């Protein structure tokens, strides 16, 4: 039998793909595991979203292939969302591309811009998919550090001393996952100027902008950003729709057109009912975000209490769906994760999966009802 492609050896199975098999087996064996590891919202979408899907699915003409770039109404809803929430004006016909999830967009973008040997700047800690996709395409990840005392600002001064001639793209992510660092307008301005100086394409991954973050920011709101930046966004976290797989890519027209060339060879369009549901979600008012934040604020207070019981240190100034915690001296994150899983049936995520800088950290998700978090606290007490 002929062997696998060389690229298979450059990556490992995604951590949660493998780990959740173990957790699910524990549950199948009768163990009541509380999953505080993964960031999959457990809350439901708004009723109007579900109704839009249902009513569309009942239309016999709704089940055919759809446009690779989404229906015009969806792109218009996305453009209106960007203007309303970020103050960013986008041409819905040319500067927006609906995606079947923003994670897939990471692959689309990487395939569009990267050649073997190109270098990619990736935050450490950071979302593992940035590095794995780069490796799959034969590109070379270069990791940069973040100053968590300064809202996650990259150490640009240190990067300026490096040879950046082979760097093609730079992944950035605010609010940052996994740390929750919020970023700022000043940080994005610094990044736009840095990208212009070094002819680097900035790719801003922005799915957490409306989670416990009172001032959502798009990099496209920064003057001159459209010349050097594209932005990914998602309905998964913002509207409790992770399984629906709806994302979007926004930015300059010629780059969007190039991504369409790649994407149109990888899927056959998004089901019309999902697009109609996405439109309903994007048209929800401010009260949706207010209620969502109240829910997550209550959960986060309990997670802070959980972290304190474990002797962890953390910041209360961060955003997003997670609490990023440093383990106490004398302990390792991996040992704590295993102890909680096998002795207390509580699953949390070791920081090392997000890069070397996460070695002494763990990440705790807010995607669990309050009574479950309280149960986890009680288990730690016992």
Short mmCIF file of C-alpha atoms in Angstrom, two decimals:
data_model
loop_
_atom_site.label_atom_id
_atom_site.label_comp_id
_atom_site.label_asym_id
_atom_site.label_seq_id
_atom_site.Cartn_x
_atom_site.Cartn_y
_atom_site.Cartn_z
CA UNK A 1 0.00 0.00 0.00
CA UNK A 2 1.30 3.45 -0.92
CA UNK A 3 1.96 5.81 1.97
CA UNK A 4 0.31 9.00 3.20
CA UNK A 5 1.16 12.46 1.93
CA UNK A 6 4.18 13.99 3.65
CA UNK A 7 2.00 16.77 5.10
CA UNK A 8 0.22 14.29 7.38
CA UNK A 9 3.41 13.92 9.41
CA UNK A 10 3.61 17.68 10.02
CA UNK A 11 0.57 17.80 12.31
CA UNK A 12 -1.09 15.91 15.13
CA UNK A 13 -4.78 15.22 15.53
CA UNK A 14 -6.47 18.29 17.02
CA UNK A 15 -6.25 18.07 20.81
CA UNK A 16 -9.99 18.25 21.45
CA UNK A 17 -10.72 15.67 18.76
CA UNK A 18 -8.61 13.12 20.65
CA UNK A 19 -9.27 14.24 24.23
CA UNK A 20 -13.03 14.37 23.88
CA UNK A 21 -13.02 10.72 22.79
CA UNK A 22 -11.51 9.91 26.18
CA UNK A 23 -13.95 12.17 28.02
CA UNK A 24 -16.93 10.69 26.15
CA UNK A 25 -15.72 7.20 26.99
CA UNK A 26 -15.55 8.15 30.66
CA UNK A 27 -19.13 9.40 30.43
CA UNK A 28 -20.16 6.16 28.67
CA UNK A 29 -18.55 4.28 31.57
CA UNK A 30 -20.85 6.08 33.99
CA UNK A 31 -18.57 8.88 35.18
CA UNK A 32 -20.33 12.25 35.47
CA UNK A 33 -17.66 14.39 33.81
CA UNK A 34 -18.14 18.17 33.93
CA UNK A 35 -16.64 19.57 30.72
CA UNK A 36 -15.04 22.96 31.41
CA UNK A 37 -12.53 22.45 28.64
CA UNK A 38 -14.13 23.32 25.33
CA UNK A 39 -15.54 26.65 24.14
CA UNK A 40 -18.76 25.42 22.55
CA UNK A 41 -21.65 27.62 23.71
CA UNK A 42 -24.30 25.53 25.46
CA UNK A 43 -26.99 28.21 25.18
CA UNK A 44 -29.54 28.23 22.36
CA UNK A 45 -29.80 30.70 19.48
CA UNK A 46 -32.64 33.19 19.56
CA UNK A 47 -36.05 31.75 18.69
CA UNK A 48 -36.21 33.86 15.53
CA UNK A 49 -33.05 32.17 14.27
CA UNK A 50 -34.47 28.68 14.72
CA UNK A 51 -37.79 29.74 13.15
CA UNK A 52 -35.99 31.12 10.08
CA UNK A 53 -34.24 27.78 9.63
CA UNK A 54 -37.43 25.77 10.15
CA UNK A 55 -39.61 27.81 7.79
CA UNK A 56 -36.97 27.76 5.07
CA UNK A 57 -36.44 24.01 5.40
CA UNK A 58 -40.17 23.48 4.79
CA UNK A 59 -39.90 25.18 1.39
CA UNK A 60 -39.29 22.47 -1.21
CA UNK A 61 -37.31 24.90 -3.35
CA UNK A 62 -34.80 25.62 -0.57
CA UNK A 63 -32.73 22.44 -0.79
CA UNK A 64 -30.61 23.03 -3.87
CA UNK A 65 -27.02 24.20 -4.19
CA UNK A 66 -26.44 27.80 -3.18
CA UNK A 67 -24.18 30.57 -4.40
CA UNK A 68 -20.53 30.15 -3.35
CA UNK A 69 -20.60 33.69 -1.96
CA UNK A 70 -23.89 33.39 -0.09
CA UNK A 71 -27.20 35.00 -0.92
CA UNK A 72 -27.16 38.82 -1.29
CA UNK A 73 -29.42 39.22 1.76
CA UNK A 74 -26.86 37.50 3.98
CA UNK A 75 -23.98 39.65 2.75
CA UNK A 76 -26.12 42.76 3.28
CA UNK A 77 -26.95 41.64 6.84
CA UNK A 78 -23.24 41.10 7.50
CA UNK A 79 -22.40 44.56 6.13
CA UNK A 80 -25.11 46.16 8.29
CA UNK A 81 -23.79 44.28 11.33
CA UNK A 82 -20.28 45.62 10.71
CA UNK A 83 -21.54 49.18 10.34
CA UNK A 84 -23.78 48.98 13.41
CA UNK A 85 -21.34 47.18 15.73
CA UNK A 86 -17.91 48.38 14.55
CA UNK A 87 -18.57 51.51 12.48
CA UNK A 88 -17.02 49.79 9.45
CA UNK A 89 -18.47 50.33 5.97
CA UNK A 90 -18.20 47.30 3.68
CA UNK A 91 -19.44 46.68 0.15
CA UNK A 92 -21.62 43.57 0.57
CA UNK A 93 -21.06 42.48 -3.02
CA UNK A 94 -17.28 42.73 -3.02
CA UNK A 95 -15.82 43.04 0.49
CA UNK A 96 -17.65 40.25 2.37
CA UNK A 97 -17.44 36.49 1.94
CA UNK A 98 -19.70 34.22 4.04
CA UNK A 99 -17.89 31.11 5.26
CA UNK A 100 -18.95 27.70 6.53
CA UNK A 101 -17.26 28.52 9.83
CA UNK A 102 -14.33 30.84 10.46
CA UNK A 103 -12.06 27.87 11.28
CA UNK A 104 -12.41 26.79 7.66
CA UNK A 105 -11.55 30.37 6.75
CA UNK A 106 -8.13 29.91 8.31
CA UNK A 107 -7.46 27.18 5.76
CA UNK A 108 -8.94 29.21 2.88
CA UNK A 109 -6.75 32.21 3.73
CA UNK A 110 -3.61 30.15 4.20
CA UNK A 111 -4.12 28.36 0.90
CA UNK A 112 -4.70 31.70 -0.82
CA UNK A 113 -1.56 33.43 0.41
CA UNK A 114 1.06 30.88 1.45
CA UNK A 115 3.67 29.06 -0.60
CA UNK A 116 6.01 26.41 0.82
CA UNK A 117 8.80 28.15 2.71
CA UNK A 118 6.84 31.31 3.46
CA UNK A 119 6.96 32.34 7.10
CA UNK A 120 3.93 32.99 9.29
CA UNK A 121 3.87 35.02 12.50
CA UNK A 122 1.73 33.26 15.11
CA UNK A 123 0.94 34.35 18.69
CA UNK A 124 2.29 32.22 21.55
CA UNK A 125 0.04 31.31 23.23
CA UNK A 126 -2.47 31.15 20.41
CA UNK A 127 -5.07 29.13 18.57
CA UNK A 128 -3.35 25.87 17.47
CA UNK A 129 -5.00 25.85 14.02
CA UNK A 130 -2.89 28.82 12.85
CA UNK A 131 0.26 26.72 13.16
CA UNK A 132 -1.16 23.39 12.01
CA UNK A 133 -2.62 24.82 8.81
CA UNK A 134 0.65 26.63 8.09
CA UNK A 135 2.57 23.37 8.50
CA UNK A 136 0.13 21.46 6.29
CA UNK A 137 0.94 23.91 3.49
CA UNK A 138 4.70 23.74 3.97
CA UNK A 139 4.95 27.21 5.49
CA UNK A 140 7.11 27.95 8.54
CA UNK A 141 5.52 29.16 11.80
CA UNK A 142 7.40 31.89 13.68
CA UNK A 143 6.03 32.46 17.18
CA UNK A 144 5.79 35.87 18.80
CA UNK A 145 5.11 36.72 22.44
CA UNK A 146 2.33 38.82 23.92
CA UNK A 147 2.52 41.23 26.84
CA UNK A 148 -0.51 40.28 28.92
CA UNK A 149 0.11 43.28 31.19
CA UNK A 150 -0.50 45.50 28.15
CA UNK A 151 -3.74 43.95 26.84
CA UNK A 152 -1.88 41.35 24.81
CA UNK A 153 0.31 43.70 22.78
CA UNK A 154 2.84 41.81 20.63
CA UNK A 155 6.47 42.61 21.27
CA UNK A 156 6.81 44.47 17.96
CA UNK A 157 10.10 46.06 18.99
CA UNK A 158 11.64 42.59 19.34
CA UNK A 159 10.14 41.48 16.03
CA UNK A 160 11.61 44.54 14.30
CA UNK A 161 15.09 43.19 15.11
CA UNK A 162 14.33 39.94 13.24
CA UNK A 163 14.67 39.13 9.55
CA UNK A 164 11.08 39.49 8.38
CA UNK A 165 11.78 39.29 4.65
CA UNK A 166 10.14 35.87 4.30
CA UNK A 167 7.14 36.62 6.50
CA UNK A 168 3.96 36.60 4.39
CA UNK A 169 1.16 36.76 6.95
CA UNK A 170 0.69 37.52 10.64
CA UNK A 171 -2.16 36.05 12.67
CA UNK A 172 -3.63 38.30 15.35
CA UNK A 173 -6.64 37.66 17.58
CA UNK A 174 -8.42 40.17 19.88
CA UNK A 175 -10.04 39.47 22.25
CA UNK A 176 -7.31 36.89 22.40
CA UNK A 177 -7.88 33.18 22.75
CA UNK A 178 -6.86 31.57 25.10
CA UNK A 179 -5.78 34.41 27.41
CA UNK A 180 -8.74 36.79 27.01
CA UNK A 181 -6.44 39.81 26.48
CA UNK A 182 -8.68 42.51 25.02
CA UNK A 183 -6.31 44.31 22.69
CA UNK A 184 -6.96 47.99 22.00
CA UNK A 185 -7.27 50.51 19.20
CA UNK A 186 -3.68 51.57 19.85
CA UNK A 187 -2.44 47.97 19.52
CA UNK A 188 -4.28 47.55 16.22
CA UNK A 189 -2.89 50.87 14.98
CA UNK A 190 0.63 49.71 15.87
CA UNK A 191 0.03 46.43 14.04
CA UNK A 192 -1.26 48.14 10.89
CA UNK A 193 1.82 50.38 10.82
CA UNK A 194 4.08 47.35 11.42
CA UNK A 195 2.43 45.41 8.58
CA UNK A 196 2.87 48.34 6.19
CA UNK A 197 6.55 48.72 7.05
CA UNK A 198 7.28 45.06 6.39
CA UNK A 199 4.77 44.24 3.61
CA UNK A 200 2.95 41.69 5.80
CA UNK A 201 -0.69 40.67 5.51
CA UNK A 202 -2.52 40.94 8.84
CA UNK A 203 -5.22 38.32 9.42
CA UNK A 204 -7.39 39.29 12.38
CA UNK A 205 -9.42 36.43 13.87
CA UNK A 206 -12.27 38.18 15.71
CA UNK A 207 -14.90 35.68 16.96
CA UNK A 208 -14.93 36.82 20.63
CA UNK A 209 -15.51 40.54 20.12
CA UNK A 210 -19.01 40.48 21.67
CA UNK A 211 -18.33 38.17 24.62
CA UNK A 212 -17.78 40.05 27.91
CA UNK A 213 -16.23 42.84 25.88
CA UNK A 214 -18.02 46.19 26.25
CA UNK A 215 -16.19 47.83 23.33
CA UNK A 216 -16.03 45.49 20.31
CA UNK A 217 -13.34 46.46 17.80
CA UNK A 218 -12.74 45.50 14.19
CA UNK A 219 -9.28 46.02 12.75
CA UNK A 220 -11.02 47.32 9.63
CA UNK A 221 -12.04 50.39 11.66
CA UNK A 222 -8.38 51.45 11.83
CA UNK A 223 -7.44 53.99 9.12
CA UNK A 224 -5.43 52.30 6.38
CA UNK A 225 -6.15 48.79 7.67
CA UNK A 226 -7.93 47.66 4.51
CA UNK A 227 -4.63 48.00 2.66
CA UNK A 228 -2.96 45.32 4.79
CA UNK A 229 -5.61 43.40 6.74
CA UNK A 230 -8.47 40.95 6.43
CA UNK A 231 -10.81 39.99 9.25
CA UNK A 232 -12.47 36.70 10.14
CA UNK A 233 -15.60 36.75 12.25
CA UNK A 234 -18.10 34.15 13.39
CA UNK A 235 -21.66 33.66 14.59
CA UNK A 236 -20.62 30.67 16.71
CA UNK A 237 -19.85 32.47 19.97
CA UNK A 238 -21.75 35.70 19.41
CA UNK A 239 -25.10 34.08 18.62
CA UNK A 240 -24.78 30.58 20.18
CA UNK A 241 -24.53 28.91 16.76
CA UNK A 242 -21.29 26.86 16.80
CA UNK A 243 -22.77 23.81 15.07
CA UNK A 244 -24.38 25.88 12.34
CA UNK A 245 -20.94 26.74 10.94
CA UNK A 246 -21.41 30.34 9.87
CA UNK A 247 -18.50 32.73 9.60
CA UNK A 248 -17.46 35.64 7.44
CA UNK A 249 -14.37 37.16 5.89
CA UNK A 250 -14.19 40.91 5.31
CA UNK A 251 -11.72 43.24 3.66
CA UNK A 252 -10.30 44.45 0.39
CA UNK A 253 -11.99 43.38 -2.81
CA UNK A 254 -9.07 41.78 -4.67
CA UNK A 255 -8.08 39.62 -1.69
CA UNK A 256 -11.67 38.48 -1.16
CA UNK A 257 -11.87 37.55 -4.86
CA UNK A 258 -8.69 35.49 -4.54
CA UNK A 259 -10.10 33.60 -1.54
CA UNK A 260 -13.26 32.86 -3.55
CA UNK A 261 -11.09 31.04 -6.11
CA UNK A 262 -9.93 28.66 -3.37
CA UNK A 263 -13.20 28.36 -1.47
CA UNK A 264 -15.32 27.64 -4.55
CA UNK A 265 -13.28 24.49 -5.12
CA UNK A 266 -13.86 23.25 -1.56
CA UNK A 267 -17.61 23.48 -0.95
CA UNK A 268 -20.90 23.92 -2.81
CA UNK A 269 -22.44 26.73 -0.81
CA UNK A 270 -24.20 27.02 2.54
CA UNK A 271 -27.69 25.54 3.04
CA UNK A 272 -30.29 28.27 2.48
CA UNK A 273 -31.98 27.65 5.82
CA UNK A 274 -28.72 28.29 7.68
CA UNK A 275 -28.21 31.50 5.73
CA UNK A 276 -31.73 32.68 6.64
CA UNK A 277 -31.06 31.81 10.28
CA UNK A 278 -27.82 33.78 10.15
CA UNK A 279 -29.66 36.81 8.81
CA UNK A 280 -32.10 36.63 11.71
CA UNK A 281 -29.21 36.43 14.18
CA UNK A 282 -27.33 39.35 12.66
CA UNK A 283 -30.46 41.50 12.94
CA UNK A 284 -30.88 40.97 16.69
CA UNK A 285 -30.71 44.11 18.80
CA UNK A 286 -28.46 45.19 21.64
CA UNK A 287 -30.62 43.40 24.20
CA UNK A 288 -29.31 40.09 22.85
CA UNK A 289 -25.74 40.99 23.78
CA UNK A 290 -26.79 42.43 27.14
CA UNK A 291 -28.57 39.23 28.16
CA UNK A 292 -25.71 37.07 26.86
CA UNK A 293 -23.16 39.05 28.87
CA UNK A 294 -25.23 38.86 32.05
CA UNK A 295 -25.27 35.09 31.73
CA UNK A 296 -21.52 34.85 31.15
CA UNK A 297 -20.74 37.36 33.90
CA UNK A 298 -22.53 35.15 36.42
CA UNK A 299 -20.71 32.07 35.17
CA UNK A 300 -17.36 33.84 35.20
CA UNK A 301 -17.75 34.83 38.85
CA UNK A 302 -18.24 31.16 39.68
CA UNK A 303 -15.25 30.13 37.57
CA UNK A 304 -13.15 32.72 39.41
CA UNK A 305 -14.26 31.07 42.66
CA UNK A 306 -13.35 27.68 41.23
CA UNK A 307 -9.92 28.96 40.23
CA UNK A 308 -9.34 30.42 43.69
CA UNK A 309 -10.20 27.06 45.27
CA UNK A 310 -7.48 25.52 43.08
CA UNK A 311 -4.92 28.15 44.08
CA UNK A 312 -4.73 29.57 40.55
CA UNK A 313 -3.91 33.19 39.70
CA UNK A 314 -5.77 35.06 36.94
CA UNK A 315 -6.78 38.47 35.64
CA UNK A 316 -10.30 39.83 36.00
CA UNK A 317 -9.83 42.34 33.19
CA UNK A 318 -10.09 39.95 30.24
CA UNK A 319 -12.82 39.13 27.73
CA UNK A 320 -14.07 36.10 25.84
CA UNK A 321 -15.37 32.67 26.81
CA UNK A 322 -12.47 31.51 29.01
CA UNK A 323 -10.54 32.25 32.17
CA UNK A 324 -6.77 31.88 31.69
CA UNK A 325 -5.10 30.78 34.91
CA UNK A 326 -1.51 30.33 36.07
CA UNK A 327 -0.83 27.26 38.19
CA UNK A 328 0.86 27.80 41.57
CA UNK A 329 4.58 27.24 42.04
CA UNK A 330 5.47 23.63 42.68
CA UNK A 331 2.70 22.27 40.48
CA UNK A 332 2.47 21.55 36.75
CA UNK A 333 -0.55 22.35 34.61
CA UNK A 334 -0.58 18.86 33.13
CA UNK A 335 -0.63 17.21 36.57
CA UNK A 336 -3.47 19.47 37.69
CA UNK A 337 -5.50 18.71 34.54
CA UNK A 338 -5.05 14.96 35.03
CA UNK A 339 -5.82 15.13 38.74
CA UNK A 340 -9.06 17.00 38.12
CA UNK A 341 -10.11 14.68 35.32
CA UNK A 342 -9.31 11.34 36.89
CA UNK A 343 -10.00 12.13 40.55
CA UNK A 344 -12.77 14.76 40.36
CA UNK A 345 -14.23 14.09 36.88
CA UNK A 346 -13.70 17.71 35.85
CA UNK A 347 -12.19 18.40 32.42
CA UNK A 348 -10.18 21.59 31.87
CA UNK A 349 -7.64 22.42 29.19
CA UNK A 350 -3.85 22.49 29.65
CA UNK A 351 -2.29 25.70 28.39
CA UNK A 352 0.55 23.91 26.63
CA UNK A 353 -1.68 23.02 23.68
CA UNK A 354 -1.69 26.73 22.82
CA UNK A 355 2.09 26.99 22.64
CA UNK A 356 5.20 26.96 24.77
CA UNK A 357 4.15 30.13 26.60
CA UNK A 358 1.11 28.27 27.93
CA UNK A 359 3.12 25.61 29.72
CA UNK A 360 2.30 26.84 33.24
CA UNK A 361 -1.32 27.72 32.55
CA UNK A 362 -4.74 26.14 32.28
CA UNK A 363 -7.86 27.40 30.50
CA UNK A 364 -11.35 27.11 31.99
CA UNK A 365 -14.43 27.50 29.79
CA UNK A 366 -17.59 29.43 30.63
CA UNK A 367 -19.72 27.16 28.41
CA UNK A 368 -21.41 25.28 31.20
CA UNK A 369 -24.55 26.09 33.26
CA UNK A 370 -24.08 27.70 36.66
CA UNK A 371 -25.28 24.63 38.54
CA UNK A 372 -22.59 22.55 36.82
CA UNK A 373 -19.86 25.02 37.78
CA UNK A 374 -21.17 24.98 41.34
CA UNK A 375 -21.01 21.18 41.27
CA UNK A 376 -17.38 21.39 40.13
CA UNK A 377 -16.62 23.75 43.04
CA UNK A 378 -18.25 21.30 45.46
CA UNK A 379 -16.21 18.43 44.07
CA UNK A 380 -13.00 20.37 44.68
CA UNK A 381 -14.06 21.05 48.28
CA UNK A 382 -14.59 17.36 48.96
#
